[in-house]
Short mmCIF file of C-alpha atoms in Angstrom, two decimals:
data_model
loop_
_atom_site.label_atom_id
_atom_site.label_comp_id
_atom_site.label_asym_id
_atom_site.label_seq_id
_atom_site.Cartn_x
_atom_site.Cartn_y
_atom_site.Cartn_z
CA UNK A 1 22.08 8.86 13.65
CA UNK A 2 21.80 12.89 13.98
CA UNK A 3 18.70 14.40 13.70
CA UNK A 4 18.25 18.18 13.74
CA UNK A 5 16.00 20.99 15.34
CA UNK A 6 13.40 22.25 13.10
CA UNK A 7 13.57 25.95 14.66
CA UNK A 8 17.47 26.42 14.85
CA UNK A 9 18.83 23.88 12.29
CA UNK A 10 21.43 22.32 14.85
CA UNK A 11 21.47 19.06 15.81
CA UNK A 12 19.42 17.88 18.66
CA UNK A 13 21.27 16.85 21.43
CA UNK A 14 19.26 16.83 24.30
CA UNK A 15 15.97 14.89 25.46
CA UNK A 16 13.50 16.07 28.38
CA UNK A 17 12.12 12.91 30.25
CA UNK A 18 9.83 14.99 33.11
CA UNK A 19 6.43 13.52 33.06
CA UNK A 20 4.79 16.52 33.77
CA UNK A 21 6.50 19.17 30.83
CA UNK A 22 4.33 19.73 28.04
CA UNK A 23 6.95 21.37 25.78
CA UNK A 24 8.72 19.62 22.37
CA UNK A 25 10.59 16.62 24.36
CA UNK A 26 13.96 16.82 22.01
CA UNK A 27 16.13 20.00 22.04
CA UNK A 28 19.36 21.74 19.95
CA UNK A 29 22.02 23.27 22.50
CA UNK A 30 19.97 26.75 21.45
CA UNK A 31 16.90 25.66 22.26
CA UNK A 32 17.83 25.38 26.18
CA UNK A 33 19.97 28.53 26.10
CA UNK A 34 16.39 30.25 25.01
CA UNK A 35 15.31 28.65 28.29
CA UNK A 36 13.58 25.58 27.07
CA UNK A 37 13.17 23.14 30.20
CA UNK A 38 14.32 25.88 32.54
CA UNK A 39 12.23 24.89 35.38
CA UNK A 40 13.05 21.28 35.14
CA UNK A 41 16.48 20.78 33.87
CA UNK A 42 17.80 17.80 36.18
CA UNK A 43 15.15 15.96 33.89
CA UNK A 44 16.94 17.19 30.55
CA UNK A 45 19.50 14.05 29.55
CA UNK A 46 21.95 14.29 26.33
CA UNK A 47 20.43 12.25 23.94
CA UNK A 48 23.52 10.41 23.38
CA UNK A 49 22.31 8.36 27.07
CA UNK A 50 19.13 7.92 26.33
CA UNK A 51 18.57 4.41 25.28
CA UNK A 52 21.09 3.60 27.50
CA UNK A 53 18.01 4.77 29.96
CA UNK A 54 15.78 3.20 27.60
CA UNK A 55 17.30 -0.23 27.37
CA UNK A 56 17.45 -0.12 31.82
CA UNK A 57 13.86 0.56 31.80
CA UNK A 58 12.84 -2.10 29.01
CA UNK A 59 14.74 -4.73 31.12
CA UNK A 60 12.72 -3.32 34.42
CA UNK A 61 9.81 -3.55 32.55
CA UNK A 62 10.93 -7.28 31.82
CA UNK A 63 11.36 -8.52 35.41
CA UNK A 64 7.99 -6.21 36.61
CA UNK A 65 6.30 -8.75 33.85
CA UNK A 66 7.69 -11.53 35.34
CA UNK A 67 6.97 -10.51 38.51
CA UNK A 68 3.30 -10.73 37.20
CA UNK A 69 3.34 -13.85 35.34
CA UNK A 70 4.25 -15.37 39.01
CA UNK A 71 1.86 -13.32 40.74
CA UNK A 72 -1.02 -14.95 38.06
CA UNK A 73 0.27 -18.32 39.00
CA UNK A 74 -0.02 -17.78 42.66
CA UNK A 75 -3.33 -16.36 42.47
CA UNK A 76 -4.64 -19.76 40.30
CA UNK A 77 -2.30 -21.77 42.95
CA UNK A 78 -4.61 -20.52 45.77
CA UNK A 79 -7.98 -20.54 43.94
CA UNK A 80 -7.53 -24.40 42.78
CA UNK A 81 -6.85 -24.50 46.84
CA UNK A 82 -10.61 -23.05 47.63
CA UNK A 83 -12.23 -25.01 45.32
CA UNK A 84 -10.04 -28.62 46.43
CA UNK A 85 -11.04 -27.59 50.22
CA UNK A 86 -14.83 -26.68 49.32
CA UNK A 87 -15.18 -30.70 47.62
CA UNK A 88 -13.00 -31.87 50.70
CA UNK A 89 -15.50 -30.57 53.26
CA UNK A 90 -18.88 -29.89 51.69
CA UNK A 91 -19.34 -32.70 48.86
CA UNK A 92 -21.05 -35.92 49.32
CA UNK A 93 -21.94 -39.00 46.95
CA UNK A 94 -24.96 -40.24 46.84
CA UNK A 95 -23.96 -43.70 48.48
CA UNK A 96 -22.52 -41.55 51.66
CA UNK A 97 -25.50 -39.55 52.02
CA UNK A 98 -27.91 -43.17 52.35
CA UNK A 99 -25.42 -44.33 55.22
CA UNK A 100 -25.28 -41.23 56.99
CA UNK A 101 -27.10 -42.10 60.81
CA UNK A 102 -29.05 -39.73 62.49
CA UNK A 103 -26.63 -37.64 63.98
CA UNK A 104 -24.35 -37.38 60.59
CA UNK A 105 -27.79 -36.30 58.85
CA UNK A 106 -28.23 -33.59 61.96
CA UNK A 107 -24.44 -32.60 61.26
CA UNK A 108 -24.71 -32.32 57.42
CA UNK A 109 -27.63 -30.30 57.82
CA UNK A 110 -25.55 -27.83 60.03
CA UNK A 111 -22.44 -27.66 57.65
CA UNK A 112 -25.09 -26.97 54.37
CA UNK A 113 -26.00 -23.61 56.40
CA UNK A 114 -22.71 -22.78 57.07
CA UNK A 115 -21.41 -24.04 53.52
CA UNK A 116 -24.12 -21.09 52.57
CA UNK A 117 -22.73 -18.79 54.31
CA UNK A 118 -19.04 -19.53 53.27
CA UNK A 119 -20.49 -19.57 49.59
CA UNK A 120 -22.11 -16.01 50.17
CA UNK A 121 -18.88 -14.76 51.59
CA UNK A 122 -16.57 -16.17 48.99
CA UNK A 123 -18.65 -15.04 46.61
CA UNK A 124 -19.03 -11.12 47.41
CA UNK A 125 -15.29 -11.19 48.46
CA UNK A 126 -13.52 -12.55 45.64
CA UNK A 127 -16.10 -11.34 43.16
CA UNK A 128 -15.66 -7.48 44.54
CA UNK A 129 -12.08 -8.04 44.51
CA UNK A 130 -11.93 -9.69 40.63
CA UNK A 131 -14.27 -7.37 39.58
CA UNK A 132 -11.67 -4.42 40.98
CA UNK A 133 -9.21 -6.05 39.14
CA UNK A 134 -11.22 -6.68 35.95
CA UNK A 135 -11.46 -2.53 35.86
CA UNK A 136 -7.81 -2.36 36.91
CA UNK A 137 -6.86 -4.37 34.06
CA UNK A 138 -9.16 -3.04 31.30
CA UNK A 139 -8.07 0.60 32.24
CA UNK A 140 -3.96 -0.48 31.35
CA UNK A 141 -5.37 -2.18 28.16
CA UNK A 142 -7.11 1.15 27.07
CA UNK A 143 -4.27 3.17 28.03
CA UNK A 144 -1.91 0.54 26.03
CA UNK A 145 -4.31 1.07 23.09
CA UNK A 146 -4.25 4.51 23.07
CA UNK A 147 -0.50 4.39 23.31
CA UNK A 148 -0.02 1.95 20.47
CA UNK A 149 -2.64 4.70 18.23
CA UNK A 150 -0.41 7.58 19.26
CA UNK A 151 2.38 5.59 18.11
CA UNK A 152 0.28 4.16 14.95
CA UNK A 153 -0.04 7.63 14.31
CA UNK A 154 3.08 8.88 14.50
CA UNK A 155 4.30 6.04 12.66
CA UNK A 156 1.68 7.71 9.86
CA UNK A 157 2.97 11.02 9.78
CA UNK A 158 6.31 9.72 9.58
CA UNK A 159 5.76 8.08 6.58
CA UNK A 160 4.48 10.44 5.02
CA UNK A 161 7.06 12.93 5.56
CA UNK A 162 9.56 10.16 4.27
CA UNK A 163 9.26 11.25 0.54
CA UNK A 164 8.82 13.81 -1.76
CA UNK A 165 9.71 14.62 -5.59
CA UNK A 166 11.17 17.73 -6.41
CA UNK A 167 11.96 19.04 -10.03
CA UNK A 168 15.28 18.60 -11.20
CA UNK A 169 14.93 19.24 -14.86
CA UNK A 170 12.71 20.82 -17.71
CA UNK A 171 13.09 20.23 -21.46
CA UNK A 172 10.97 22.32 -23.83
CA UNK A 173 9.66 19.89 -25.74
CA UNK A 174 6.64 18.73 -28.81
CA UNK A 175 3.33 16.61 -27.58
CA UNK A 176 4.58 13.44 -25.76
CA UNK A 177 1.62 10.81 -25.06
CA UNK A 178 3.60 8.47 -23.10
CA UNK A 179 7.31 7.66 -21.49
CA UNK A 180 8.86 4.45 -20.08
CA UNK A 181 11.98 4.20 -18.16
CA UNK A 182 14.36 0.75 -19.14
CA UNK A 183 14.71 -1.18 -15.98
CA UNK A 184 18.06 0.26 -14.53
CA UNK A 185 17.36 4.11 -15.66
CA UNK A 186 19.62 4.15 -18.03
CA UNK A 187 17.25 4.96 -20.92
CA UNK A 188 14.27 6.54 -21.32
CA UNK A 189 11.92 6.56 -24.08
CA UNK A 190 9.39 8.61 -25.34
CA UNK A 191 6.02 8.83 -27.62
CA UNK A 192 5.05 11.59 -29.81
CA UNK A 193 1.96 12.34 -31.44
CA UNK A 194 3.81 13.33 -34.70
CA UNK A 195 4.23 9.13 -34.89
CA UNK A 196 7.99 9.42 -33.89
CA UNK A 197 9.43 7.22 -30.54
CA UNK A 198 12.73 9.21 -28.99
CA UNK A 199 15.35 7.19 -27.08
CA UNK A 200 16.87 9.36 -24.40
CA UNK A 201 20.07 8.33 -22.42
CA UNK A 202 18.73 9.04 -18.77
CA UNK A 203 21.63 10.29 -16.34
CA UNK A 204 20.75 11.63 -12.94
CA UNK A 205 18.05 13.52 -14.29
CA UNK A 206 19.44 14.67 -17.34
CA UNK A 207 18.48 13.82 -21.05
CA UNK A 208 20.76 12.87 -24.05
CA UNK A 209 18.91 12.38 -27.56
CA UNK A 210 20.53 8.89 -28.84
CA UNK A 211 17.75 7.94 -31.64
CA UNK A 212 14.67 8.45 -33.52
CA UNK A 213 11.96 5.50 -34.38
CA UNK A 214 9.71 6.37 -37.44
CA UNK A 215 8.16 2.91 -38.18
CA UNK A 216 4.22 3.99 -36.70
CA UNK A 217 2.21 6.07 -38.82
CA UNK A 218 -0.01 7.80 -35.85
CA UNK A 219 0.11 8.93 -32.46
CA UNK A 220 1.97 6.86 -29.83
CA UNK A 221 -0.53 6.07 -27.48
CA UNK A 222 1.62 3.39 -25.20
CA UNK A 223 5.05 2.41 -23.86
CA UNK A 224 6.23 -0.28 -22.58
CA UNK A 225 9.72 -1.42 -21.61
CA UNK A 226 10.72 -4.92 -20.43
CA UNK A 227 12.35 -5.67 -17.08
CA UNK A 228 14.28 -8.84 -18.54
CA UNK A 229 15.67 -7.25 -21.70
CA UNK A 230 16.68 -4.58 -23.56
CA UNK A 231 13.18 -4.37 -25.97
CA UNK A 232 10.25 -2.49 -25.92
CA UNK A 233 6.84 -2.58 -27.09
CA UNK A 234 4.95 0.82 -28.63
CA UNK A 235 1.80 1.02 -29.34
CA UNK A 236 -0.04 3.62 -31.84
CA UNK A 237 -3.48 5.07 -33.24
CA UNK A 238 -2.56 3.29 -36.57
CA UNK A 239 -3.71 0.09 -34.74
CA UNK A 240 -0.15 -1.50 -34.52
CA UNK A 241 1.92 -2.87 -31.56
CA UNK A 242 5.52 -2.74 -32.69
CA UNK A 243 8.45 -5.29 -30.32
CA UNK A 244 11.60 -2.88 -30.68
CA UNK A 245 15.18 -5.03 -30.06
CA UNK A 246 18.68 -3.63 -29.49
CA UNK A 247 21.48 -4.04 -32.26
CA UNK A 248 24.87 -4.94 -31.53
CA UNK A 249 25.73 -1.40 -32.18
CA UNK A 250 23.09 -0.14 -29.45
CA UNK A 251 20.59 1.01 -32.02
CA UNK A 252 16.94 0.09 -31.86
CA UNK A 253 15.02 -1.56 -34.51
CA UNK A 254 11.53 -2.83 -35.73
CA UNK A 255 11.82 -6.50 -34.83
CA UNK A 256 8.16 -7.41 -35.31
CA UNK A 257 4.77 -5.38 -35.80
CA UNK A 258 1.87 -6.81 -34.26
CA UNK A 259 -1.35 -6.52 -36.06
CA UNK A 260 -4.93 -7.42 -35.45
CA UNK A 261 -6.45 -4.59 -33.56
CA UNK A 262 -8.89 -2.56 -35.67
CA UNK A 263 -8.30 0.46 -33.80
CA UNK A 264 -6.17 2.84 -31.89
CA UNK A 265 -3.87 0.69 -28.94
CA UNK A 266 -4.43 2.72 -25.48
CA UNK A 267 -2.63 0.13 -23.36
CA UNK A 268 -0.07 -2.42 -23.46
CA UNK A 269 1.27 -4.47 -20.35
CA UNK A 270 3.02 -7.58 -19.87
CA UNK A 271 2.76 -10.61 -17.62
CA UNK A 272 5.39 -10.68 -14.57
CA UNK A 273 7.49 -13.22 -16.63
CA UNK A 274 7.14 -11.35 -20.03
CA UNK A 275 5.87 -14.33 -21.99
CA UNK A 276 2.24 -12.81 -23.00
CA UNK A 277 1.63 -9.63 -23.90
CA UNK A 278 -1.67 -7.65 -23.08
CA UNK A 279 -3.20 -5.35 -25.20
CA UNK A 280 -6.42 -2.61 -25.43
CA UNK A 281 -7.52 -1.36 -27.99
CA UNK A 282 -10.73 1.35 -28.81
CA UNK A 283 -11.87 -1.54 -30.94
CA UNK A 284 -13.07 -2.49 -27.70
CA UNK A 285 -11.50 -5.68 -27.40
CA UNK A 286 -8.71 -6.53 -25.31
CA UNK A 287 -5.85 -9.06 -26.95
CA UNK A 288 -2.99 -11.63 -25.72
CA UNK A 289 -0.03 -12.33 -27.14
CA UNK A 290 2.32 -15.56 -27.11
CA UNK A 291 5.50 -16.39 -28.34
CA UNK A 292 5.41 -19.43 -30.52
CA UNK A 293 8.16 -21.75 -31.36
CA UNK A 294 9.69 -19.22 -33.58
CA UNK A 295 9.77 -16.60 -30.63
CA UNK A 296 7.46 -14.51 -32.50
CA UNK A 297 4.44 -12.97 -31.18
CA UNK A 298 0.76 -13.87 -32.41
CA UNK A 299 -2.65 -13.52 -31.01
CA UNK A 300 -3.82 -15.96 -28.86
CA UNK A 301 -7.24 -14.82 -27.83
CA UNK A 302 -9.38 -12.09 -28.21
CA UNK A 303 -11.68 -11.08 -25.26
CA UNK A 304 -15.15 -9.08 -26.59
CA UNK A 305 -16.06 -7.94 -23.29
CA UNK A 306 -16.66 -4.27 -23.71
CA UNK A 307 -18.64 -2.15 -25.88
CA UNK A 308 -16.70 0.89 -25.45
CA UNK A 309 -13.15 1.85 -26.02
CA UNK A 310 -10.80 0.02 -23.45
CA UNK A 311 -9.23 2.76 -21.13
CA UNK A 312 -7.09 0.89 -18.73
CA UNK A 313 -5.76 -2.71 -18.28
CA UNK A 314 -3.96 -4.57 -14.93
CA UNK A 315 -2.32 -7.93 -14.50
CA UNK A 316 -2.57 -8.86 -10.62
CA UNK A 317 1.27 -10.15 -9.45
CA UNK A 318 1.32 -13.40 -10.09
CA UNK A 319 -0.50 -12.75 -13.95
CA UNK A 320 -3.07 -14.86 -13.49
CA UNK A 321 -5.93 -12.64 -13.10
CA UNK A 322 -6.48 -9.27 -14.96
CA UNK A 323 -9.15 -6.28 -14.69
CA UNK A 324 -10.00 -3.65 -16.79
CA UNK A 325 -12.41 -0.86 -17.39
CA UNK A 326 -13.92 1.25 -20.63
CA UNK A 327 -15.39 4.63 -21.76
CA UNK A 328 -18.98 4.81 -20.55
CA UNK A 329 -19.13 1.74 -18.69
CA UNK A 330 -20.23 1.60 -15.42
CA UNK A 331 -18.43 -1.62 -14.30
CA UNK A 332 -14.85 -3.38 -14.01
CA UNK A 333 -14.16 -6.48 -15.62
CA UNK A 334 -12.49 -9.55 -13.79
CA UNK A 335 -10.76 -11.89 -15.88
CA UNK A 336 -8.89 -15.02 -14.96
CA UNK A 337 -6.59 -17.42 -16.53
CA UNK A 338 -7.99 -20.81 -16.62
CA UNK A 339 -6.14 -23.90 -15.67
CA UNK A 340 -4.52 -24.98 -18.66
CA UNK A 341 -2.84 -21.55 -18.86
CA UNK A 342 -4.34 -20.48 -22.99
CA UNK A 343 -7.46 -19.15 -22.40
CA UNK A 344 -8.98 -16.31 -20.34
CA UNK A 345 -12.60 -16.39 -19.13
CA UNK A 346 -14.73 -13.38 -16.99
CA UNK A 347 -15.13 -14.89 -13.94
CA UNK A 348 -16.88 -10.78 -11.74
CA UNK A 349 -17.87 -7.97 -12.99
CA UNK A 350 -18.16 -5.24 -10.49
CA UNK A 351 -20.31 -2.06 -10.47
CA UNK A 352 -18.82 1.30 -10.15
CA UNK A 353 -20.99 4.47 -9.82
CA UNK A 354 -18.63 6.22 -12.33
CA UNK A 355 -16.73 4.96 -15.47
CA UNK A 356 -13.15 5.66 -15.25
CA UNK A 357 -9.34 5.93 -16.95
CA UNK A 358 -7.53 3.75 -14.87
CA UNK A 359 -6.89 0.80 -12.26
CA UNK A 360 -3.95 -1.01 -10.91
CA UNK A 361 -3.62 -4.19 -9.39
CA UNK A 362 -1.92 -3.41 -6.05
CA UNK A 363 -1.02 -7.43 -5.18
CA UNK A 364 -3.10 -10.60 -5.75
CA UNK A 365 -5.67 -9.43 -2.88
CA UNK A 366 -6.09 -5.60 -3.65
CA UNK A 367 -6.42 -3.03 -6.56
CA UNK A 368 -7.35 0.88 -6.97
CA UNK A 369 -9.62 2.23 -9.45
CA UNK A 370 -9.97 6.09 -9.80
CA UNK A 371 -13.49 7.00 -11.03
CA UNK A 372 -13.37 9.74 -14.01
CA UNK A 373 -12.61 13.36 -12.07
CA UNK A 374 -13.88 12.58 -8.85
CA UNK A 375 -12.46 13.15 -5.44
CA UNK A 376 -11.97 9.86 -4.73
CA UNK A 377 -9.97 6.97 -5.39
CA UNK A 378 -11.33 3.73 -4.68
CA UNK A 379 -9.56 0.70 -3.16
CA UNK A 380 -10.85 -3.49 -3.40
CA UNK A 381 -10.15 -6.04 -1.26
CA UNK A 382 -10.68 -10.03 -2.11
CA UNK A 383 -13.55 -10.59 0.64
CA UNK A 384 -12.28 -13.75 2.51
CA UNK A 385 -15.59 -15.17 3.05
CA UNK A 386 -16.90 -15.17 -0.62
CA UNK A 387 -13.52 -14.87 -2.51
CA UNK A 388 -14.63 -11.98 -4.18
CA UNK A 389 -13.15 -8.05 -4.74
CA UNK A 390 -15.17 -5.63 -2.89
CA UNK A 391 -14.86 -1.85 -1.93
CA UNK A 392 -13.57 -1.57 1.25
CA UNK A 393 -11.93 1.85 1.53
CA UNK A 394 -12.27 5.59 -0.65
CA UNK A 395 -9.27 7.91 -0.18
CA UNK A 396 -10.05 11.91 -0.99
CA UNK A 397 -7.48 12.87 -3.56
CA UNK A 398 -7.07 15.85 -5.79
CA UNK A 399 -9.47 15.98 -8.75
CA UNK A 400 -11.02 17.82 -12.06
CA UNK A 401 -12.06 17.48 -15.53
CA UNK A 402 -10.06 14.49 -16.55
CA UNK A 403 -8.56 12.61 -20.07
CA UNK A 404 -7.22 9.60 -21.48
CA UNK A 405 -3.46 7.85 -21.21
CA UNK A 406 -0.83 8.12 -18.61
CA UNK A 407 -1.85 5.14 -16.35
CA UNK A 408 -1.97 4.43 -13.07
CA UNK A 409 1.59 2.42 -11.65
CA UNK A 410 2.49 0.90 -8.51
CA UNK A 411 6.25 0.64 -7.04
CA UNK A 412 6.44 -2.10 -4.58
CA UNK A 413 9.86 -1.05 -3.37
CA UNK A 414 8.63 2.04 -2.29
CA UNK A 415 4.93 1.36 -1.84
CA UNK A 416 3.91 4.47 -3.89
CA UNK A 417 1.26 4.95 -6.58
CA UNK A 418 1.47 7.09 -9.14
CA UNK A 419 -2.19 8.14 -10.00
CA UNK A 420 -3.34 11.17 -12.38
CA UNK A 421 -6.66 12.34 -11.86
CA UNK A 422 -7.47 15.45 -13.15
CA UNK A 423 -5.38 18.57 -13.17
CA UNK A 424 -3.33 16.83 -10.42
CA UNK A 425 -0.47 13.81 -10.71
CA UNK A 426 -0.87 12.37 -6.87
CA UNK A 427 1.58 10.50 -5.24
CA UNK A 428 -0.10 7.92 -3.04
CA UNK A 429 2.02 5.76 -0.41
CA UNK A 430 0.16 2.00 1.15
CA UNK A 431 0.75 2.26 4.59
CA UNK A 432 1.87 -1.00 6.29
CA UNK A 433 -1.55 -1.06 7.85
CA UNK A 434 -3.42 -1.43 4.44
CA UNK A 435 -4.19 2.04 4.54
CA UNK A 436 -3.54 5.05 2.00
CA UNK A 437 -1.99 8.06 2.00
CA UNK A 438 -1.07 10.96 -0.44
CA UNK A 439 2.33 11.61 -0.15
CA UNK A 440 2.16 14.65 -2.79
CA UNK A 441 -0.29 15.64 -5.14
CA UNK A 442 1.29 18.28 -8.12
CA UNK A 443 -1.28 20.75 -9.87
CA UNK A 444 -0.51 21.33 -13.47
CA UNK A 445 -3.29 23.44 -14.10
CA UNK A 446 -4.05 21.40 -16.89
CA UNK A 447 -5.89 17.92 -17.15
CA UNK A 448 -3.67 17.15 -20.32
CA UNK A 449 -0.43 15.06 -18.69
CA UNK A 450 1.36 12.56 -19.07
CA UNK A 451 3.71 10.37 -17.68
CA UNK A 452 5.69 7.64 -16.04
CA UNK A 453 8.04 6.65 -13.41
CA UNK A 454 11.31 5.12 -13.10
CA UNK A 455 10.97 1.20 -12.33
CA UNK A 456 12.74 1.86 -8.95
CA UNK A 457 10.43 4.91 -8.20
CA UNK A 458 13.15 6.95 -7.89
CA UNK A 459 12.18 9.82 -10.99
CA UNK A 460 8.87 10.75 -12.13
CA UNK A 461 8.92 12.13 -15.76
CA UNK A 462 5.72 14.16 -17.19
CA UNK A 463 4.94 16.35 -20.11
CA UNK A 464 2.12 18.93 -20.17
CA UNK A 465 0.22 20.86 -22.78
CA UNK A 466 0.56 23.97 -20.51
CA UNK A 467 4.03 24.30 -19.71
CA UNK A 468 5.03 22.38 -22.96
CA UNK A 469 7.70 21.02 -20.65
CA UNK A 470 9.61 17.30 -20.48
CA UNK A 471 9.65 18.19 -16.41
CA UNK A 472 11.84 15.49 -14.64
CA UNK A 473 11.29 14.98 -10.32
CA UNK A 474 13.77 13.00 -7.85
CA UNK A 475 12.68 11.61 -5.03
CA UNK A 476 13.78 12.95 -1.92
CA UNK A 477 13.96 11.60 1.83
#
């Protein structure tokens, strides 16, 4: 593996291993000829032997560990000999003690005085001594600790230097209200609000115009495109949900319209296996749909649980629980599939000091939810004690008058959410300790976006009302 020098751009081939030198420990060939390491340069190795060095101290470090192990045992070895020769000399029974003559009494009474004294002495020895050691040890712990934070930390900033999307391509282009990628980014489709769905071939970045869909009669709201085939679902302010299947000749076509919903759709997801669709609606009510014998799609329940327009929906991963949130409503809604796997019942509803646009299950034990326009995005945590979601952490994120659509998605590959809020599209990486970082947070100067990304998190696709731009970002490592 190469790595190179930030200053000079060469590659860094040496490493500086003196305790004492405070400069950058990694060098280019440049770097020392500018007199980096001057006054200690017997300590300067090529990096090429270094964990050759490395490996030869690990393995000293392995026998200096044994060598403690046995010292442990030799130290319990001779306490377990005290305390055998204290009961040996000083300990009597009761039945000894009453057959004791006079002179044995007169004796006994001597060695309790002196088993006093070699108490006392014991006592303030070893005790000093373990005590000593008790500080010895706890100082190596701390300095361990700090070690392992430094290293925590590192591990941090490394991360987060890991990725970053840079724009690879703008299309001029009408409003778009929504995108969704097919699950090999081969296609990419998009929602208009003059009613129309475009199917893009996706290659690399680049977009080829392959179809137009006409069949909604309002603004498309919501995408979504299924991992396990090549169909879609749309859905519209004309209060339709429309599955779109493939022909043999590649072209795309109305294969069912859902109806029911007495107002616009504003989110559509579907369960990890794809057999039940999830839908909500501003008729407040949130909908699931199951195939029947027919393998058509019909209504299975409705769920009145909010009096406002739904804003955001989330299946956890294995699609047995789902939350959601509304306009104007100051709580999030916990639903959960009951045992016989038809009906859904709310089972928590949590408090939030701010209604907001959108959550997103993270796994079965943790979701976000990002309050409308404020500065921070808050994470929840199943509480092992009481089973329950609670907020355990807020993460200060880039913020501003905010709007409807473009929801929140997590990659699991990549451990990345993508969450709008505000003027600002922030890219948000789950650190392996449970924490959260923003990897990249993009100003569009506008609070009007929206977007998507690739399945694989490897594109991020947006269109704003500023730059009237289809802008298309790679990620880069």
């Amino acid at each position: 593996m190469l790595w190179t020098c930030n200053s000079h751009t060469m590659d860094i081939e040496f490493i500086c291993l003196n305790p004492n030198c405070s400069e950058t420990k990694i060098s280019c060939f440049q770097c020392i000829q500018n007199g980096n390491h001057i006054s200690h340069l017997k300590d300067v190795k090529k990096i090429e032997n270094f964990y050759e060095l490395y490996s030869q101290e690990s393995n000293d470090n392995t026998i200096l560990l044994n060598k403690f192990g046995l010292l442990i045992d030799k130290i319990k070895h001779q306490f377990q000999i005290i305390i055998d020769g204290i009961q040996l000399k000083y300990h009597k029974t009761e039945s000894q003690y009453q057959n004791m003559n006079t002179e044995q009494i007169n004796h006994l009474a001597f060695s309790f005085i002196e088993w006093k004294k070699d108490m006392d002495f014991i006592e303030n020895t070893i005790s000093g001594s373990i005590n000593q050691l008790l500080e010895s040890i706890n100082l190596c712990i701390n300095t361990l600790k700090l070690q392992q934070n430094k290293i925590n930390s590192l591990n941090i900033q490394q991360e987060q230097k890991i990725l970053k999307y840079e724009l690879i391509n703008s299309i001029k282009d009408d409003d778009i209200f929504a995108f969704a990628f097919d699950n090999v980014s081969s296609l990419i489709i998009a929602g208009y609000s003059s009613s129309t769905i475009k199917v893009f071939e996706f290659n690399q970045g680049n977009l080829n115009s392959l179809q137009e869909l006409n069949d909604h009669n309002s603004f498309i709201y919501c995408l979504y495109f299924m991992k396990k085939s090549q169909c879609f679902l749309s859905g519209s302010g004309d209060k339709q949900i429309i599955l779109w299947s493939i022909n043999q000749n590649k072209q795309f076509f109305c294969k069912q319209k859902l109806q029911g919903h007495n107002d616009s759709i504003n989110c559509l997801i579907m369960s990890e296996n794809e057999e039940l669709i999830v839908s909500g609606s501003s008729d407040k009510t949130i909908r699931f749909w199951a195939k029947n014998s027919q393998s058509s799609w019909n209504c299975q329940q409705i769920l009145s649980v909010h009096k406002n327009p739904v804003n955001s929906i989330s299946l956890n991963q294995s699609s047995t629980q789902l939350i959601s949130c509304a306009q104007n409503e100051n709580f999030i809604i916990i639903s959960q599939q009951q045992v016989d796997r038809l009906f859904w019942e709310v089972i928590s509803t949590i408090q939030v000091d701010q209604w907001g646009y959108r959550l997103c299950y993270i796994n079965n034990l943790m979701f976000t939810f990002q309050p409308k326009s404020k500065e921070q995005m808050y994470i929840y945590e199943i509480d092992d004690k009481k089973g329950q979601f609670k907020k355990t952490k807020e993460l200060t994120i880039k913020a501003g008058h905010c709007s409807m659509y473009f929801p929140q998605q997590y990659i699991k590959s990549k451990s990345i959410l993508l969450n709008k809020n505000g003027n600002h599209v922030n890219l948000i990486r789950k650190l392996e300790n449970q924490e959260f970082a923003t990897e990249q947070s993009i100003d569009f100067g506008t609070q009007y976006i929206y977007g998507t990304m690739s399945q694989d998190g490897d594109y991020l696709i947006t269109y704003d009302d500023q730059t009237r731009e289809i802008q298309i970002r790679k990620i880069f490592q």
